[in-house]
Tab-separated table of N, CA and C in Angstrom:
chain	number	residue	atom	x	y	z
A	27	MET	N	0.844	-1.064	-0.025
A	27	MET	CA	-0.099	-0.144	0.105
A	27	MET	C	0.798	1.165	0.092
A	28	THR	N	0.605	2.181	-0.914
A	28	THR	CA	1.369	3.544	-1.060
A	28	THR	C	1.160	4.409	0.080
A	29	LEU	N	2.041	5.175	0.663
A	29	LEU	CA	1.631	6.481	1.461
A	29	LEU	C	0.688	7.222	1.018
A	30	ARG	N	0.605	7.498	-0.591
A	30	ARG	CA	-0.624	8.341	-0.971
A	30	ARG	C	-1.902	7.579	-0.679
A	31	ARG	N	-2.181	6.250	-0.910
A	31	ARG	CA	-3.185	5.667	-0.481
A	31	ARG	C	-3.695	5.808	1.031
A	32	MET	N	-2.605	5.564	1.582
A	32	MET	CA	-2.985	5.517	3.102
A	32	MET	C	-3.331	7.086	3.505
A	33	LEU	N	-2.901	8.052	3.178
A	33	LEU	CA	-3.502	9.408	3.091
A	33	LEU	C	-4.692	9.502	2.854
A	34	TYR	N	-4.985	9.239	1.565
A	34	TYR	CA	-6.377	9.468	0.874
A	34	TYR	C	-7.363	8.636	2.051
A	35	CYS	N	-7.229	7.457	2.588
A	35	CYS	CA	-7.855	6.597	3.338
A	35	CYS	C	-7.964	7.530	4.696
A	36	ALA	N	-6.999	8.052	4.946
A	36	ALA	CA	-6.961	8.760	6.201
A	36	ALA	C	-8.163	9.619	6.367
A	37	ALA	N	-8.384	10.238	5.249
A	37	ALA	CA	-9.836	11.194	5.146
A	37	ALA	C	-11.146	10.701	5.574
A	38	LEU	N	-11.357	9.474	5.725
A	38	LEU	CA	-12.487	8.447	5.945
A	38	LEU	C	-12.640	8.363	7.348
A	39	ILE	N	-11.843	8.488	8.223
A	39	ILE	CA	-11.739	8.103	9.627
A	39	ILE	C	-12.857	8.719	10.580
A	40	PRO	N	-13.322	10.119	10.111
A	40	PRO	CA	-14.271	10.518	11.032
A	40	PRO	C	-15.598	9.989	11.088
A	41	ALA	N	-15.977	9.193	9.631
A	41	ALA	CA	-17.131	8.508	9.525
A	41	ALA	C	-17.095	7.300	9.915
A	42	LEU	N	-15.620	6.450	9.796
A	42	LEU	CA	-15.586	5.109	10.179
A	42	LEU	C	-15.470	5.147	11.753
A	43	THR	N	-15.080	6.115	12.441
A	43	THR	CA	-15.213	5.810	14.114
A	43	THR	C	-16.242	5.854	14.393
A	44	ALA	N	-17.166	6.758	13.908
A	44	ALA	CA	-18.600	6.882	14.377
A	44	ALA	C	-19.153	5.617	14.714
A	45	CYS	N	-18.751	4.273	13.999
A	45	CYS	CA	-19.070	2.960	14.612
A	45	CYS	C	-18.407	2.314	15.416
A	46	GLY	N	-17.442	3.016	15.591
A	46	GLY	CA	-16.409	2.075	16.646
A	46	GLY	C	-16.360	2.731	18.114
A	47	GLY	N	-15.807	2.048	19.137
A	47	GLY	CA	-15.905	2.031	20.541
A	47	GLY	C	-14.615	2.618	20.740
A	48	PRO	N	-14.047	2.524	22.212
A	48	PRO	CA	-12.884	2.959	22.579
A	48	PRO	C	-11.800	2.115	22.195
A	49	GLY	N	-10.633	2.643	21.975
A	49	GLY	CA	-9.435	1.824	21.582
A	49	GLY	C	-8.299	2.417	22.209
A	50	GLY	N	-7.050	1.785	22.239
A	50	GLY	CA	-5.863	2.204	22.617
A	50	GLY	C	-5.776	2.522	24.085
A	51	GLU	N	-4.708	2.947	24.773
A	51	GLU	CA	-4.762	3.242	26.002
A	51	GLU	C	-3.951	4.635	26.378
A	52	GLN	N	-3.890	5.361	25.306
A	52	GLN	CA	-2.766	6.682	25.468
A	52	GLN	C	-3.874	7.665	25.950
A	53	GLY	N	-3.419	8.676	26.694
A	53	GLY	CA	-3.987	9.892	26.806
A	53	GLY	C	-4.148	10.979	25.595
A	54	SER	N	-5.159	11.812	25.732
A	54	SER	CA	-4.943	12.752	24.820
A	54	SER	C	-3.964	13.732	24.584
A	55	GLY	N	-3.332	13.654	23.592
A	55	GLY	CA	-2.105	14.668	23.368
A	55	GLY	C	-0.819	14.124	23.954
A	56	THR	N	-0.932	12.686	24.355
A	56	THR	CA	0.366	12.268	25.177
A	56	THR	C	0.758	10.935	24.275
A	57	SER	N	1.822	10.753	24.267
A	57	SER	CA	2.216	9.097	23.674
A	57	SER	C	3.655	8.973	23.505
A	58	ASP	N	3.868	7.571	23.752
A	58	ASP	CA	5.202	7.142	23.844
A	58	ASP	C	5.102	6.139	22.459
A	59	CYS	N	4.285	6.200	21.591
A	59	CYS	CA	4.278	5.649	20.415
A	59	CYS	C	5.723	5.350	19.608
A	60	THR	N	6.169	4.470	19.310
A	60	THR	CA	7.380	4.084	18.250
A	60	THR	C	7.217	3.589	16.990
A	61	ILE	N	5.866	3.895	16.467
A	61	ILE	CA	5.758	3.347	15.195
A	61	ILE	C	6.108	4.708	14.446
A	62	THR	N	6.806	4.036	13.117
A	62	THR	CA	7.135	5.089	12.084
A	62	THR	C	6.555	4.988	10.845
A	63	LEU	N	6.495	6.031	9.977
A	63	LEU	CA	6.107	5.726	8.387
A	63	LEU	C	6.856	4.688	7.916
A	64	ALA	N	8.195	4.436	8.297
A	64	ALA	CA	8.884	3.147	7.622
A	64	ALA	C	8.286	2.008	8.200
A	65	SER	N	7.692	1.952	9.329
A	65	SER	CA	7.362	0.204	9.772
A	65	SER	C	6.029	0.330	9.064
A	66	LEU	N	5.326	1.340	8.951
A	66	LEU	CA	3.602	1.376	8.336
A	66	LEU	C	4.192	1.059	7.002
A	67	GLU	N	5.117	1.430	6.313
A	67	GLU	CA	5.354	0.919	4.816
A	67	GLU	C	5.402	-0.548	4.700
A	68	GLN	N	5.727	-1.401	5.828
A	68	GLN	CA	5.995	-2.818	5.726
A	68	GLN	C	4.565	-3.799	5.774
A	69	VAL	N	3.552	-2.903	6.440
A	69	VAL	CA	2.204	-3.572	6.421
A	69	VAL	C	1.560	-3.303	5.256
A	70	LYS	N	0.952	-4.421	4.461
A	70	LYS	CA	0.835	-4.578	3.232
A	70	LYS	C	-0.777	-5.065	3.329
A	71	THR	N	-1.544	-4.823	2.191
A	71	THR	CA	-3.025	-5.188	2.028
A	71	THR	C	-2.643	-6.563	2.005
A	72	GLY	N	-3.796	-7.518	2.625
A	72	GLY	CA	-3.759	-8.881	2.397
A	72	GLY	C	-3.095	-9.393	3.895
A	73	MET	N	-2.415	-8.919	4.309
A	73	MET	CA	-1.803	-9.578	5.711
A	73	MET	C	-2.755	-9.706	6.933
A	74	ASP	N	-2.433	-10.875	7.674
A	74	ASP	CA	-3.484	-11.227	8.680
A	74	ASP	C	-3.063	-10.325	9.897
A	75	LEU	N	-3.761	-10.135	11.229
A	75	LEU	CA	-3.469	-9.620	12.574
A	75	LEU	C	-2.250	-9.932	12.988
A	76	ALA	N	-1.968	-11.012	12.936
A	76	ALA	CA	-0.519	-11.822	13.454
A	76	ALA	C	0.457	-11.143	12.840
A	77	GLN	N	0.843	-11.103	11.487
A	77	GLN	CA	1.562	-10.337	10.755
A	77	GLN	C	1.789	-8.766	10.859
A	78	VAL	N	0.717	-8.557	10.978
A	78	VAL	CA	0.732	-6.887	11.383
A	78	VAL	C	1.486	-6.475	12.819
A	79	GLU	N	1.026	-7.246	13.845
A	79	GLU	CA	1.223	-7.281	15.099
A	79	GLU	C	2.821	-7.414	15.315
A	80	ALA	N	3.420	-8.373	14.387
A	80	ALA	CA	4.906	-8.910	14.392
A	80	ALA	C	5.507	-7.464	14.057
A	81	ILE	N	4.889	-6.563	13.304
A	81	ILE	CA	5.629	-5.245	12.749
A	81	ILE	C	5.301	-4.300	13.618
A	82	LEU	N	4.052	-3.886	13.995
A	82	LEU	CA	3.612	-2.968	15.034
A	82	LEU	C	3.642	-3.107	16.569
A	83	GLY	N	3.479	-4.268	16.881
A	83	GLY	CA	3.090	-4.601	18.427
A	83	GLY	C	1.513	-4.995	18.411
A	84	GLU	N	1.379	-5.166	19.681
A	84	GLU	CA	-0.139	-5.678	19.788
A	84	GLU	C	-0.971	-4.466	19.571
A	85	GLY	N	-2.238	-4.387	18.764
A	85	GLY	CA	-3.062	-3.722	18.542
A	85	GLY	C	-4.259	-3.722	19.514
A	86	SER	N	-5.242	-2.924	19.429
A	86	SER	CA	-6.443	-2.901	20.286
A	86	SER	C	-7.570	-2.935	19.416
A	87	LYS	N	-8.339	-4.071	19.495
A	87	LYS	CA	-9.582	-3.717	18.666
A	87	LYS	C	-10.605	-2.981	19.050
A	88	ASP	N	-11.102	-2.237	18.327
A	88	ASP	CA	-12.049	-1.007	18.702
A	88	ASP	C	-13.243	-0.897	17.814
A	89	SER	N	-13.580	-1.950	16.892
A	89	SER	CA	-14.773	-2.012	16.145
A	89	SER	C	-14.582	-3.520	15.258
A	90	SER	N	-16.048	-3.767	15.086
A	90	SER	CA	-16.182	-5.101	14.453
A	90	SER	C	-17.838	-4.966	13.962
A	91	TYR	N	-18.174	-5.186	12.769
A	91	TYR	CA	-19.311	-5.460	12.422
A	91	TYR	C	-19.235	-6.273	10.966
A	92	THR	N	-20.239	-6.934	10.702
A	92	THR	CA	-20.609	-7.608	9.691
A	92	THR	C	-21.722	-7.039	8.563
A	93	ALA	N	-21.243	-7.204	7.357
A	93	ALA	CA	-22.217	-6.595	6.235
A	93	ALA	C	-21.829	-7.377	4.927
A	94	ALA	N	-22.814	-7.831	4.517
A	94	ALA	CA	-22.807	-8.221	2.905
A	94	ALA	C	-21.847	-9.797	2.934
A	95	GLY	N	-21.745	-10.007	4.099
A	95	GLY	CA	-21.037	-11.579	4.322
A	95	GLY	C	-19.696	-10.987	4.747
A	96	GLU	N	-19.294	-10.008	4.774
A	96	GLU	CA	-17.932	-9.802	5.097
A	96	GLU	C	-17.715	-9.142	6.399
A	97	VAL	N	-16.717	-9.545	7.193
A	97	VAL	CA	-16.465	-9.233	8.716
A	97	VAL	C	-15.387	-8.128	8.577
A	98	THR	N	-15.716	-6.946	9.152
A	98	THR	CA	-14.868	-5.863	9.276
A	98	THR	C	-14.473	-5.613	10.743
A	99	ASP	N	-13.147	-5.719	10.818
A	99	ASP	CA	-12.747	-5.241	12.412
A	99	ASP	C	-11.926	-4.040	12.425
A	100	GLY	N	-11.611	-3.337	13.160
A	100	GLY	CA	-10.870	-2.175	13.269
A	100	GLY	C	-10.095	-2.596	14.482
A	101	TYR	N	-8.704	-1.985	14.320
A	101	TYR	CA	-7.737	-2.209	15.308
A	101	TYR	C	-6.835	-0.953	15.388
A	102	THR	N	-6.692	-0.493	16.554
A	102	THR	CA	-5.782	0.904	16.783
A	102	THR	C	-4.438	0.345	17.468
A	103	TRP	N	-3.602	1.245	16.927
A	103	TRP	CA	-2.001	1.386	18.023
A	103	TRP	C	-2.003	2.782	18.339
A	104	CYS	N	-1.238	2.872	19.424
A	104	CYS	CA	-0.792	4.170	20.182
A	104	CYS	C	-1.643	5.030	20.502
A	105	GLY	N	-3.002	5.031	20.394
A	105	GLY	CA	-4.010	5.778	21.129
A	105	GLY	C	-5.280	5.556	20.442
A	106	ASP	N	-6.551	6.207	20.977
A	106	ASP	CA	-7.718	6.396	20.318
A	106	ASP	C	-7.992	7.175	19.281
A	107	VAL	N	-8.549	6.621	18.194
A	107	VAL	CA	-8.553	7.207	16.987
A	107	VAL	C	-9.901	8.445	17.162
A	108	ALA	N	-10.657	8.532	17.928
A	108	ALA	CA	-12.108	9.343	17.970
A	108	ALA	C	-11.264	10.514	18.808
A	109	ARG	N	-10.482	10.156	19.820
A	109	ARG	CA	-9.942	11.096	20.628
A	109	ARG	C	-8.724	11.764	20.217
A	110	ASP	N	-7.603	10.925	19.859
A	110	ASP	CA	-6.432	11.518	19.646
A	110	ASP	C	-5.929	11.684	18.068
A	111	TYR	N	-6.659	11.658	17.102
A	111	TYR	CA	-5.851	11.617	15.790
A	111	TYR	C	-5.685	12.785	15.331
A	112	LEU	N	-6.332	14.171	15.958
A	112	LEU	CA	-5.740	15.335	15.689
A	112	LEU	C	-4.591	15.725	16.247
A	113	ASN	N	-4.053	15.248	17.535
A	113	ASN	CA	-2.848	15.727	18.112
A	113	ASN	C	-2.195	14.712	18.922
A	114	ALA	N	-2.228	13.623	18.350
A	114	ALA	CA	-1.229	12.464	18.874
A	114	ALA	C	-1.185	11.277	17.710
A	115	PRO	N	-0.111	10.593	17.898
A	115	PRO	CA	0.113	9.521	16.894
A	115	PRO	C	-1.001	8.430	17.223
A	116	VAL	N	-1.617	7.995	16.090
A	116	VAL	CA	-2.524	7.013	16.260
A	116	VAL	C	-2.694	6.228	14.837
A	117	VAL	N	-2.737	4.937	14.956
A	117	VAL	CA	-2.799	4.225	13.611
A	117	VAL	C	-3.772	3.472	13.827
A	118	GLU	N	-4.621	3.157	12.558
A	118	GLU	CA	-5.878	2.398	12.807
A	118	GLU	C	-5.832	1.256	11.377
A	119	VAL	N	-5.893	0.192	11.591
A	119	VAL	CA	-5.977	-0.663	10.807
A	119	VAL	C	-7.226	-1.495	10.395
A	120	THR	N	-7.693	-1.455	9.012
A	120	THR	CA	-9.117	-2.235	9.004
A	120	THR	C	-8.714	-3.440	8.554
A	121	PHE	N	-9.604	-4.409	8.899
A	121	PHE	CA	-9.233	-5.940	8.178
A	121	PHE	C	-10.491	-6.438	7.880
A	122	VAL	N	-10.978	-6.933	6.893
A	122	VAL	CA	-12.061	-7.295	6.211
A	122	VAL	C	-11.774	-8.710	5.965
A	123	ASN	N	-12.459	-9.645	6.378
A	123	ASN	CA	-12.451	-11.000	6.657
A	123	ASN	C	-10.759	-11.440	6.934
A	124	GLY	N	-10.340	-10.625	8.236
A	124	GLY	CA	-9.122	-11.193	8.408
A	124	GLY	C	-7.822	-10.475	7.685
A	125	LYS	N	-8.090	-9.980	6.753
A	125	LYS	CA	-6.837	-9.512	6.148
A	125	LYS	C	-6.775	-7.813	6.049
A	126	VAL	N	-5.553	-7.414	5.976
A	126	VAL	CA	-5.726	-5.879	6.007
A	126	VAL	C	-6.151	-5.276	4.938
A	127	ASP	N	-7.262	-4.318	4.891
A	127	ASP	CA	-7.906	-3.431	3.914
A	127	ASP	C	-7.310	-2.022	3.620
A	128	ILE	N	-7.214	-1.287	4.976
A	128	ILE	CA	-6.944	-0.160	4.912
A	128	ILE	C	-6.197	0.007	6.288
A	129	VAL	N	-5.114	0.954	5.810
A	129	VAL	CA	-3.980	1.281	6.786
A	129	VAL	C	-4.157	2.981	7.185
A	130	GLN	N	-4.750	3.487	8.214
A	130	GLN	CA	-4.743	4.924	8.643
A	130	GLN	C	-3.890	5.471	9.597
A	131	PRO	N	-2.969	6.276	9.177
A	131	PRO	CA	-1.734	6.876	10.178
A	131	PRO	C	-2.414	8.204	10.444
A	132	TYR	N	-1.937	8.561	11.745
A	132	TYR	CA	-2.293	10.050	11.979
A	132	TYR	C	-1.211	10.465	12.815
A	133	ASN	N	-0.414	11.502	12.560
A	133	ASN	CA	0.843	12.158	13.219
A	133	ASN	C	1.786	11.247	13.582
A	134	ILE	N	1.994	10.385	12.575
A	134	ILE	CA	3.372	9.275	12.677
A	134	ILE	C	4.456	9.975	11.971
A	135	PRO	N	5.413	9.850	12.772
A	135	PRO	CA	6.746	10.527	12.168
A	135	PRO	C	7.400	9.737	11.444
A	136	ALA	N	8.262	10.473	10.427
A	136	ALA	CA	8.805	9.782	9.464
A	136	ALA	C	10.003	8.857	9.575
A	137	ASN	N	10.336	9.239	10.751
A	137	ASN	CA	11.677	8.358	11.226
A	137	ASN	C	11.512	7.979	12.704
């Protein structure tokens, strides 16, 4: 997945988080997140959760729903998307039927 696609997908998060609940453990505006854009570039469409967690560390499931026979699960890293995405590092990865579909980074440092 290219950085450009990730950034385009990031524009969708306000609508998507309306369906989710709390996720992550960091407080608003604070983070000790160690994820970088370089590590996010290793996450590819089609990977499963175990593969993503091997790269990013353990995620926090924050949403799940089924529609049209597809199971969609949202996981976050570094913070709560609904609360922190404007002022702290947060990553949300959407899995469809257990495979990465969308990677959405917010405020992630380049290095």
